[in-house]
Short mmCIF file of N, CA and C in Angstrom, two decimals:
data_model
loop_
_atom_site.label_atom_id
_atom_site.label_comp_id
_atom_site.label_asym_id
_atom_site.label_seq_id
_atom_site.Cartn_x
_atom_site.Cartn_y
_atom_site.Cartn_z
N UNK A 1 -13.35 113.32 -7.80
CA UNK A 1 -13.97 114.17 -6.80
C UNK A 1 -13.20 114.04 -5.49
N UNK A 2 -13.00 114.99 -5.05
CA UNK A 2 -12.15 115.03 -3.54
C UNK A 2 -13.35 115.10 -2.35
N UNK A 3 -13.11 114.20 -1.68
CA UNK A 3 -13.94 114.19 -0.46
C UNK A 3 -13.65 114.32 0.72
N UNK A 4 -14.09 115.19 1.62
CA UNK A 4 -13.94 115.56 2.79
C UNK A 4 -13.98 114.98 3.85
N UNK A 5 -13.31 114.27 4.54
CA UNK A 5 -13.70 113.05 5.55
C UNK A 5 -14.28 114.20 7.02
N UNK A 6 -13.92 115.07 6.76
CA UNK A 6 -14.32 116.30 8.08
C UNK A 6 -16.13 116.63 8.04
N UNK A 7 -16.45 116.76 6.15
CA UNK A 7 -17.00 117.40 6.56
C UNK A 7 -18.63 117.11 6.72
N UNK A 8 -19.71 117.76 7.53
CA UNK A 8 -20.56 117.47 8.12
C UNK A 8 -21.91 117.97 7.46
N UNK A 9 -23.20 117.52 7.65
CA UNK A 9 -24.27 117.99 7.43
C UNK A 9 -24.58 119.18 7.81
N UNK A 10 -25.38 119.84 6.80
CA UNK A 10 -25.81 121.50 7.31
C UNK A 10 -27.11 121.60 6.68
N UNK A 11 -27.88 121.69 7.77
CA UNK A 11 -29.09 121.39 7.79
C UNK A 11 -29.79 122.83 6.84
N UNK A 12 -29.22 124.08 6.55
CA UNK A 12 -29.54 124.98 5.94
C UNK A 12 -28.79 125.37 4.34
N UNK A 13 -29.89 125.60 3.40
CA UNK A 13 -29.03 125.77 2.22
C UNK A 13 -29.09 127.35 2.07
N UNK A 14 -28.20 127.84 1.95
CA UNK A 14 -28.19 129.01 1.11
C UNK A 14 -28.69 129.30 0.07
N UNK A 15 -30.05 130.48 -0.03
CA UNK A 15 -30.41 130.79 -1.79
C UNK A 15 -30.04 131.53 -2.12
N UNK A 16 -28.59 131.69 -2.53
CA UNK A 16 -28.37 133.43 -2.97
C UNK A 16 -28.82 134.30 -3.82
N UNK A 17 -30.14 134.02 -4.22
CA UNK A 17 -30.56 134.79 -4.73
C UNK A 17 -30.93 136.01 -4.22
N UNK A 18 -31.37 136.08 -2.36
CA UNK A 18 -31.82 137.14 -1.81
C UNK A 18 -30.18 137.43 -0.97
N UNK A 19 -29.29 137.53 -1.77
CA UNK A 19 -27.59 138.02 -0.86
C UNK A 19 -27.22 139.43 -1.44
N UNK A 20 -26.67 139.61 -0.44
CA UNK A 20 -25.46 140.83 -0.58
C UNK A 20 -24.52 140.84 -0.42
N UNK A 21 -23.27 141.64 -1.36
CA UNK A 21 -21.86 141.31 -0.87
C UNK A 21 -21.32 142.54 -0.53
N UNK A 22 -20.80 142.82 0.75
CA UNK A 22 -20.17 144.13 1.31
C UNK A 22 -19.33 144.03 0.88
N UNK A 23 -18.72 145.12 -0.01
CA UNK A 23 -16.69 145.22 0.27
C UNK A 23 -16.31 146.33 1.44
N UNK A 24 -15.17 146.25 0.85
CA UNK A 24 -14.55 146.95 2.49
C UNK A 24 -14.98 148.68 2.10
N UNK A 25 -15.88 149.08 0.79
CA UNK A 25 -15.53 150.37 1.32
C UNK A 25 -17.46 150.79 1.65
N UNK A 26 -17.56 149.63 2.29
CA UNK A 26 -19.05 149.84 3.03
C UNK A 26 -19.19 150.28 4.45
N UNK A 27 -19.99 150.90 4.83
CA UNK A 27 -20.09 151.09 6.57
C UNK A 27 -21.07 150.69 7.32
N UNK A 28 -21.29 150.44 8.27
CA UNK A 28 -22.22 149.75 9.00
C UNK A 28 -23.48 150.43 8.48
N UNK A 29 -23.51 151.46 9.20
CA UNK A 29 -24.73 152.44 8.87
C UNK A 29 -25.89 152.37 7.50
N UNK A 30 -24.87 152.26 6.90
CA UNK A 30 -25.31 152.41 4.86
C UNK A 30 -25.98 151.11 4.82
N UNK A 31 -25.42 150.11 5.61
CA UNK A 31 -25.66 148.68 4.87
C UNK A 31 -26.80 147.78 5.80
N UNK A 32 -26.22 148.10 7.35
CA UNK A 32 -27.10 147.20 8.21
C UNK A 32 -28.58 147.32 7.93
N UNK A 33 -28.83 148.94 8.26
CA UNK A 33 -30.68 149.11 8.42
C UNK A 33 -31.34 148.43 7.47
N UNK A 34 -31.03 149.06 6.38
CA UNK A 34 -31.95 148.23 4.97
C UNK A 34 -32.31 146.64 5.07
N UNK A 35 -30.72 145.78 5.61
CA UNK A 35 -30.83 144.97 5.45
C UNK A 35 -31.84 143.86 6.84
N UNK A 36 -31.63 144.95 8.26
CA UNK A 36 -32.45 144.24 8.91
C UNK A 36 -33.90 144.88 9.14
N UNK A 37 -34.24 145.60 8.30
CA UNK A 37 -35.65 145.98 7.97
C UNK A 37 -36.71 144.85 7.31
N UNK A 38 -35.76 144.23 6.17
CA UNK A 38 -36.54 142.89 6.05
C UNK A 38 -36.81 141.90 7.00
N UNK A 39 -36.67 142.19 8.27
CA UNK A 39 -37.30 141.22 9.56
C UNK A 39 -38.50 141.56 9.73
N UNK A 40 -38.89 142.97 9.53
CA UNK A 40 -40.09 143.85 9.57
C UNK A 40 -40.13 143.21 11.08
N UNK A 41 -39.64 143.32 11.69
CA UNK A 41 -39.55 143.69 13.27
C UNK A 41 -40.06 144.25 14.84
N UNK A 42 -41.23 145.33 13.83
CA UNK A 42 -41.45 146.54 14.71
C UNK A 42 -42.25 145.61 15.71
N UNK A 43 -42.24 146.16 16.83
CA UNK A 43 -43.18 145.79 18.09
C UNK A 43 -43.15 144.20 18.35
N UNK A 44 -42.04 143.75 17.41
CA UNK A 44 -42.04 142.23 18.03
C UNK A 44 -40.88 141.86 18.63
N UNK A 45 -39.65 140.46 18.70
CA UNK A 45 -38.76 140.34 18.98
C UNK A 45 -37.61 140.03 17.92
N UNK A 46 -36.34 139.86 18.30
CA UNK A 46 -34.90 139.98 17.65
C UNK A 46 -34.26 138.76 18.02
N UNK A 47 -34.04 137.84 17.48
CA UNK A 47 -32.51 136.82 18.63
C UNK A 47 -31.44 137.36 17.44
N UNK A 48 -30.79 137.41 17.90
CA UNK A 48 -29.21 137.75 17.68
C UNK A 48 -28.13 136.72 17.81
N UNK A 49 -27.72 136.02 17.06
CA UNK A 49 -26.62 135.04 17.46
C UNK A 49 -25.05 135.23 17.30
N UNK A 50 -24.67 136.93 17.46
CA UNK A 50 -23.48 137.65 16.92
C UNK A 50 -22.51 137.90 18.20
N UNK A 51 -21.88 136.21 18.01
CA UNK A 51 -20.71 136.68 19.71
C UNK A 51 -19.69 137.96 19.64
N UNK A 52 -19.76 138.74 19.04
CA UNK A 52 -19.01 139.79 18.76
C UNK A 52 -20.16 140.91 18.36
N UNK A 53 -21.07 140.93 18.70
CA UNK A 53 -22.31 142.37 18.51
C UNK A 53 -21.63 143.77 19.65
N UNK A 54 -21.12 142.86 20.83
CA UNK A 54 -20.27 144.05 21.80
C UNK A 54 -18.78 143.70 22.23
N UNK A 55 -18.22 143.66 20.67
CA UNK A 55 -16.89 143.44 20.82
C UNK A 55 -15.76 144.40 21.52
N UNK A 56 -14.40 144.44 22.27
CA UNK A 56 -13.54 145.54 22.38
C UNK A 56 -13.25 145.78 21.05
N UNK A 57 -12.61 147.28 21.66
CA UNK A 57 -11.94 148.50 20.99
C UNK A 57 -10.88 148.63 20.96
N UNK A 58 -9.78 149.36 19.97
CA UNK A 58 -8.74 149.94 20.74
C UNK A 58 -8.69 151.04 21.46
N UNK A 59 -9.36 151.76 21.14
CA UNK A 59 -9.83 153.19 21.41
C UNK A 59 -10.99 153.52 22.02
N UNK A 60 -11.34 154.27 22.88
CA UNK A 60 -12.63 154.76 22.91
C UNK A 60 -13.47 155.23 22.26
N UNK A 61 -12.60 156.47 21.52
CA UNK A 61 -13.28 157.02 19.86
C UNK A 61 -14.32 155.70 19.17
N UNK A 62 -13.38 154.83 18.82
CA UNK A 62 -13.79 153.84 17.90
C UNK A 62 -14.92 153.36 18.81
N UNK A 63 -15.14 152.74 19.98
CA UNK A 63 -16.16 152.39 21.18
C UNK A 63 -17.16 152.79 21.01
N UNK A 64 -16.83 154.73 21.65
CA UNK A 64 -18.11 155.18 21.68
C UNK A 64 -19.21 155.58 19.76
N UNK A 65 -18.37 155.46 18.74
CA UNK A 65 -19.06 155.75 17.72
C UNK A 65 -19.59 153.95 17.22
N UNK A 66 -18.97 153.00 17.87
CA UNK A 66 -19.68 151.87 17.68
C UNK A 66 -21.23 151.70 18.08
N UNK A 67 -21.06 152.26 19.95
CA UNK A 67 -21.81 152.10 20.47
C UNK A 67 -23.08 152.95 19.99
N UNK A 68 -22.96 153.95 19.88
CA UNK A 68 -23.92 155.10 19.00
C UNK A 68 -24.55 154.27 17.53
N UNK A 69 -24.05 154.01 17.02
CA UNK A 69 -24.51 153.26 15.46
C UNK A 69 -25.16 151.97 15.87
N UNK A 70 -24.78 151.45 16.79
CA UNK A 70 -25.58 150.06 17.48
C UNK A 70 -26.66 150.42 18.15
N UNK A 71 -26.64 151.50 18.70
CA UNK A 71 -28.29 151.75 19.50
C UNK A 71 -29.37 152.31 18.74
N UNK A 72 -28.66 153.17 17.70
CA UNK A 72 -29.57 153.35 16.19
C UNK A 72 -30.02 152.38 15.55
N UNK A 73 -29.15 151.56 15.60
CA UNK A 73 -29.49 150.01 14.08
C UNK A 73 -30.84 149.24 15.25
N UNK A 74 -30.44 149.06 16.57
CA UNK A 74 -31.28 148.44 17.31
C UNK A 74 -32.95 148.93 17.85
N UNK A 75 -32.44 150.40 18.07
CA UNK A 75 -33.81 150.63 17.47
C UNK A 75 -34.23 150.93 16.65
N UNK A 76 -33.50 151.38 15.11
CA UNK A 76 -34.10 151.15 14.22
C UNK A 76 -35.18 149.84 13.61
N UNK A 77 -34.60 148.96 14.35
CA UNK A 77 -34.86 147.82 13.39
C UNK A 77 -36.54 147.24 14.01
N UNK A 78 -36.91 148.60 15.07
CA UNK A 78 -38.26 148.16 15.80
C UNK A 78 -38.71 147.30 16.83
N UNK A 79 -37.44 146.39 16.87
CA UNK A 79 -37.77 145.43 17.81
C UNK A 79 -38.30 146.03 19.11
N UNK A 80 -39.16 145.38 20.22
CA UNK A 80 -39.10 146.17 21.74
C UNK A 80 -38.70 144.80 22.50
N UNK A 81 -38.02 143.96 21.71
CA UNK A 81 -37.12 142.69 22.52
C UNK A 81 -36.00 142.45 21.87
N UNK A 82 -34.90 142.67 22.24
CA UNK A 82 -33.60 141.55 21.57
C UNK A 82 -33.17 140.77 22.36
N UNK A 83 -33.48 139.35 22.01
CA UNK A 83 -32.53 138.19 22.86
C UNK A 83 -31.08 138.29 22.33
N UNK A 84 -30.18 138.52 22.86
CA UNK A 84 -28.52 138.56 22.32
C UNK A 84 -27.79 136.49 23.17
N UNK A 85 -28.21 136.48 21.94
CA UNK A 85 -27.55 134.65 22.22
C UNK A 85 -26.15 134.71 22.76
N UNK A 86 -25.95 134.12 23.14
CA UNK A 86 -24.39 133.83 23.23
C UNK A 86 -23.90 133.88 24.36
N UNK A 87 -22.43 132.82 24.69
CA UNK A 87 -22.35 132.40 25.60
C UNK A 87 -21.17 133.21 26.89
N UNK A 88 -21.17 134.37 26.05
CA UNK A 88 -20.41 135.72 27.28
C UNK A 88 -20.71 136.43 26.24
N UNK A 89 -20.38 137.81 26.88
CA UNK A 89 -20.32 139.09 26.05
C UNK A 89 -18.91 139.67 26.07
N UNK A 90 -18.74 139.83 25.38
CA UNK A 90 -16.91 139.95 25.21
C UNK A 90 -16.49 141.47 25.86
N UNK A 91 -17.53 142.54 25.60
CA UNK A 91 -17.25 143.75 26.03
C UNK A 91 -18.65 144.11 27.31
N UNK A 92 -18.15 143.95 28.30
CA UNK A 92 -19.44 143.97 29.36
C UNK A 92 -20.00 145.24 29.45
N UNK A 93 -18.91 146.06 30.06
CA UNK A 93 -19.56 147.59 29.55
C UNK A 93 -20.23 148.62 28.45
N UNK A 94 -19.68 147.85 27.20
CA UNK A 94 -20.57 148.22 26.34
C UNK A 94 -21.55 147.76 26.47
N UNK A 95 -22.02 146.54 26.55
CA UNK A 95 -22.96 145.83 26.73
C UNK A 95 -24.32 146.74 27.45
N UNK A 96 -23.73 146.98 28.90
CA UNK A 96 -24.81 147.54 29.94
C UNK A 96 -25.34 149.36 29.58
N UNK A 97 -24.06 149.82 28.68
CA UNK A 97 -24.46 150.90 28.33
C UNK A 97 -25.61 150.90 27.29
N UNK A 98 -25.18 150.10 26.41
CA UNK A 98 -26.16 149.71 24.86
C UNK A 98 -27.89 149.89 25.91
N UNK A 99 -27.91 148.18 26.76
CA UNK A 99 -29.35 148.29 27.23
C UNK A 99 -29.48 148.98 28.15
N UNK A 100 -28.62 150.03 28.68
CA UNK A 100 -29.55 151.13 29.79
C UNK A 100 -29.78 151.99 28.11
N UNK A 101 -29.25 152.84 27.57
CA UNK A 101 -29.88 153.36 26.35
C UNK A 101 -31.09 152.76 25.62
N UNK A 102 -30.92 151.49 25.45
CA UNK A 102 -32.17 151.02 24.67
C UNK A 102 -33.47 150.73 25.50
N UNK A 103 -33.37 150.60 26.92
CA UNK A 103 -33.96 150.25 28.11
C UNK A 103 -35.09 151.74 27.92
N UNK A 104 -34.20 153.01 27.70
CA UNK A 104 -34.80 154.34 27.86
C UNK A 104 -35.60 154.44 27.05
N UNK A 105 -35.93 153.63 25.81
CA UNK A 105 -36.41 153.56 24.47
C UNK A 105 -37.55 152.68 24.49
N UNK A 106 -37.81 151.80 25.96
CA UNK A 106 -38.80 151.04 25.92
C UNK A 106 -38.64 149.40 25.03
N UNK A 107 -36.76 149.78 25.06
CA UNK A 107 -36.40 148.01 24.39
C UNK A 107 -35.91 146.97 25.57
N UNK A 108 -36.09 145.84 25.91
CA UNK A 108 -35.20 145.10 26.38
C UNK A 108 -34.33 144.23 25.70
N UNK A 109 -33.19 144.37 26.41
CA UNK A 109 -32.09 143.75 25.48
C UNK A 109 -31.90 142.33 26.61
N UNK A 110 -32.12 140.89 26.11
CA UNK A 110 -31.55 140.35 27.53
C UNK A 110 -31.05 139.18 27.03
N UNK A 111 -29.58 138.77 27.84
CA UNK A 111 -28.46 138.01 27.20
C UNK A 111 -29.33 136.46 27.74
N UNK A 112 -29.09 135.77 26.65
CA UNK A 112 -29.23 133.94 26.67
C UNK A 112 -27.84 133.31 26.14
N UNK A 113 -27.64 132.58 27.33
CA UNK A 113 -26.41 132.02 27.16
C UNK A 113 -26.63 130.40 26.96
N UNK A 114 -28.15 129.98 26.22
CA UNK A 114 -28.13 128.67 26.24
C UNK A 114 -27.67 128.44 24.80
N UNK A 115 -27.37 129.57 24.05
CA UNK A 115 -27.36 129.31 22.58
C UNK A 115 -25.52 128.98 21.95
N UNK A 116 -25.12 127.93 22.55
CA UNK A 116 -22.88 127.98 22.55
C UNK A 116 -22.82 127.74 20.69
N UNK A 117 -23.47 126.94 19.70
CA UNK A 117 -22.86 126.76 18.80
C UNK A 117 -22.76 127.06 17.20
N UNK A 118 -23.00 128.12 17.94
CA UNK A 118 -23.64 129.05 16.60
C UNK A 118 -22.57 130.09 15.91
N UNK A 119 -21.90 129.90 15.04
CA UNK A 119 -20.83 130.83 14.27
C UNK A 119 -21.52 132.26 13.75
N UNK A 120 -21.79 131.87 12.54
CA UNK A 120 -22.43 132.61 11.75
C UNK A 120 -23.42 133.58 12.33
N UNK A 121 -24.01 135.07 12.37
CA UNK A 121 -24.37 136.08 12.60
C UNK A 121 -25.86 136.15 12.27
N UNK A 122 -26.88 134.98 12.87
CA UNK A 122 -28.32 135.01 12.52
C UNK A 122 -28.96 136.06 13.19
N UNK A 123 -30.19 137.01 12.89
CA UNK A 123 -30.66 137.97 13.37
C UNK A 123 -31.94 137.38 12.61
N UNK A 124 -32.59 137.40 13.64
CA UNK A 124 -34.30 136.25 13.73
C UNK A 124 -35.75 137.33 14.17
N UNK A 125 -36.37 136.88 13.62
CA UNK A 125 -37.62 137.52 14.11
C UNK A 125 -38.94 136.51 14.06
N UNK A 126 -39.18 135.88 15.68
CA UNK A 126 -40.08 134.53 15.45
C UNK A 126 -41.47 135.10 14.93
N UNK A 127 -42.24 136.13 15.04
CA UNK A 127 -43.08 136.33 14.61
C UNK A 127 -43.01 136.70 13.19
N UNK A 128 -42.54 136.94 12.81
CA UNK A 128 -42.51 137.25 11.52
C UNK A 128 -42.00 136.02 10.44
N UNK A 129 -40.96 135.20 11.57
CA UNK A 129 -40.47 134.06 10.69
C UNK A 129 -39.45 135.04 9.70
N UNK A 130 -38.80 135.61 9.99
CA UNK A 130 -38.36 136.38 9.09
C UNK A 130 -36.25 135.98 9.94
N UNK A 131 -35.17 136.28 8.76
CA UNK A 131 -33.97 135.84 9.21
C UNK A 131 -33.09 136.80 8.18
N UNK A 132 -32.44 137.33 9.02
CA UNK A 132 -31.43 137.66 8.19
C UNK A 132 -29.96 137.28 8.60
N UNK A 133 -28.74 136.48 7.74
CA UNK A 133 -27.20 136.11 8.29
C UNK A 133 -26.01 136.64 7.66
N UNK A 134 -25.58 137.33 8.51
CA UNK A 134 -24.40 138.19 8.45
C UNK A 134 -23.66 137.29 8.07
N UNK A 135 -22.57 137.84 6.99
CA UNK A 135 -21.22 136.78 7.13
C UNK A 135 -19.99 136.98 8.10
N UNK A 136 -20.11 138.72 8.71
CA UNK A 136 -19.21 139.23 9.77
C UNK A 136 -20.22 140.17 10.57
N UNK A 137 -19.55 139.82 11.90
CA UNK A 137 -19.95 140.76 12.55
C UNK A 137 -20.09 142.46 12.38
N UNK A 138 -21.09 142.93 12.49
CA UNK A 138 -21.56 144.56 12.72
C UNK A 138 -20.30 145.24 12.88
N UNK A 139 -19.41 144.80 13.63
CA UNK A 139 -18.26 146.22 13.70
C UNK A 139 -17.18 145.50 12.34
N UNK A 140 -17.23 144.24 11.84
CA UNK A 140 -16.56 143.81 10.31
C UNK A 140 -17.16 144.30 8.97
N UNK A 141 -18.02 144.67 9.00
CA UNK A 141 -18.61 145.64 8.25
C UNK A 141 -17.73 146.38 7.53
N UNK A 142 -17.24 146.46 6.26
CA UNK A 142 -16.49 147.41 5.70
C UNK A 142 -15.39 147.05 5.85
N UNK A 143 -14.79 145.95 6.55
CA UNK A 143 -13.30 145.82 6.97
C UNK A 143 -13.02 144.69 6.06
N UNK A 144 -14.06 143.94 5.22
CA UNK A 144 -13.18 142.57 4.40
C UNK A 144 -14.68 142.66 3.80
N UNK A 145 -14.35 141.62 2.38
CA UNK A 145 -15.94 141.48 1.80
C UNK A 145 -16.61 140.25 2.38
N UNK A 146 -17.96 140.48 2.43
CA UNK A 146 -18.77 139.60 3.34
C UNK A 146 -19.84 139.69 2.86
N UNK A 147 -20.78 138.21 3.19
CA UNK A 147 -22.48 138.26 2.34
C UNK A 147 -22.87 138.47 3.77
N UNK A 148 -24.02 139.23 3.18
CA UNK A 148 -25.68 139.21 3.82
C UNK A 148 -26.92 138.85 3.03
N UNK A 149 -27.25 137.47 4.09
CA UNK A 149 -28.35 137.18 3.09
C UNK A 149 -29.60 136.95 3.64
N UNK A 150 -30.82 136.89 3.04
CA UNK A 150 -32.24 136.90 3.84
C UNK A 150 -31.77 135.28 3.49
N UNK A 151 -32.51 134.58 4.56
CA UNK A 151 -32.66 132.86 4.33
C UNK A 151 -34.08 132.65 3.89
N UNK A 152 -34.21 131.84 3.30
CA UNK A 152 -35.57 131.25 2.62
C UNK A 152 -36.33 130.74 3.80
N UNK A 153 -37.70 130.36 3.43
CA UNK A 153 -38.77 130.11 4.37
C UNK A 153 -38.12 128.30 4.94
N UNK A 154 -38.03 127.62 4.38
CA UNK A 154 -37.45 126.46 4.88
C UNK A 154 -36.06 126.28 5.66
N UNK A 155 -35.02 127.03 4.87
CA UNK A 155 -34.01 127.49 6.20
C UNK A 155 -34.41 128.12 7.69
N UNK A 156 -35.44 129.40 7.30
CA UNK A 156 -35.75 129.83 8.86
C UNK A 156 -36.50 128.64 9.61
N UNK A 157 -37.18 128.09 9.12
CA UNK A 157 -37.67 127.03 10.08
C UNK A 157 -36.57 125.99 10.44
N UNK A 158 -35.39 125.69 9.88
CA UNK A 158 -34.38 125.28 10.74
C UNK A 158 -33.93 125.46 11.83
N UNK A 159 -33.61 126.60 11.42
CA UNK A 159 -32.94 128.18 12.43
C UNK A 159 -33.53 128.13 13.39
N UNK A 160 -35.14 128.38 13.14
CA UNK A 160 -36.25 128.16 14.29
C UNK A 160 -36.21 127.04 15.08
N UNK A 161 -36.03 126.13 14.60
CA UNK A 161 -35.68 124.29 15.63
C UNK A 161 -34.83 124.63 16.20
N UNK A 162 -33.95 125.33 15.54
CA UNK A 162 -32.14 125.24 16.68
C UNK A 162 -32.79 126.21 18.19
N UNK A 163 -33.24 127.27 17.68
CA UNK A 163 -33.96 128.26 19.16
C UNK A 163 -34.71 127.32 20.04
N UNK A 164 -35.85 126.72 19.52
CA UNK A 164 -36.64 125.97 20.63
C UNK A 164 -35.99 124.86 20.65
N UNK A 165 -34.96 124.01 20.32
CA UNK A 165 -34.19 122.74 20.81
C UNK A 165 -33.08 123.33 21.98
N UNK A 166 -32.62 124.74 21.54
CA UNK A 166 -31.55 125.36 22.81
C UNK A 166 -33.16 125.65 23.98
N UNK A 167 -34.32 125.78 23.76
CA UNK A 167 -35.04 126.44 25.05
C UNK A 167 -34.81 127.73 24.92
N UNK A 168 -34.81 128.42 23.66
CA UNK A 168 -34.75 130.09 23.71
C UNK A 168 -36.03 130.19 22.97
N UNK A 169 -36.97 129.63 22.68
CA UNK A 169 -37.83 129.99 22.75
C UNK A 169 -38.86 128.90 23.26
#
């Protein structure tokens, strides 16, 4: 057996039984909603732990049809709160455009920067206890294959410690 002198405890197991695997000829649109509908969401809150949810562009084209499919998925998904974790926002202007749009919709979108060590793409819903984790970010979607998976009831209550040990909730 080869052993890892690196590697570390992870307090969450994966059940893949509730996963999905995107290949690249998936699109955001097709794949996200369904999958963050299982937060069942509506009228409650979102944390987001996706340092790349308002990544740059090369283009504007590419920008503004990001930005459009992100204010759909966001209010699709019901929330009338998203906490967006993370410790900058990489694209600021997208950013302020997203929540004056979602703002008009009766959502608040509002950045917490106590949350630094978080890789992986958790999208949380404390009332519901409900989690869903991207393996790439929203605009990687379709660009390489990647899981999405609901986490089991004992993983989200991990997930959940890491929020109220950062003070985000």
């Amino acid at each position: 057996m080869i052993e890892d002198k690196y590697a570390v405890d992870y307090d969450i197991d994966f059940n893949w039984e509730n996963t999905f695997i995107s290949d690249c000829k998936d699109n955001l649109m097709a794949i996200a909603p369904s999958k963050l509908s299982l937060l069942n969401a509506t009228n409650n809150t979102v944390l987001v732990t996706d340092r790349y949810l308002f990544p740059n562009f090369k283009t504007r084209i590419q920008e503004n049809k990001y930005e459009k499919d992100l204010v759909t998925l966001l209010e699709g998904c019901g929330a009338r709160k998203i906490i967006y974790c993370s410790k900058d926002i990489k694209n600021l202007n997208l950013y302020q455009r997203v929540v004056i749009a979602l703002s008009q919709k009766g959502i608040a979108v509002i950045h917490n920067k106590k949350l630094e060590k978080f890789h992986d793409r958790f999208w949380y819903c404390p009332e519901t206890e409900k989690c869903i984790c991207f393996g790439t970010s929203l605009n990687g979607i379709g660009k390489a294959i990647c899981l999405i998976s609901e986490l089991e009831d004992n993983d989200v209550i991990t997930l959940k410690n890491y929020f109220i040990k950062a003070g985000i909730m």
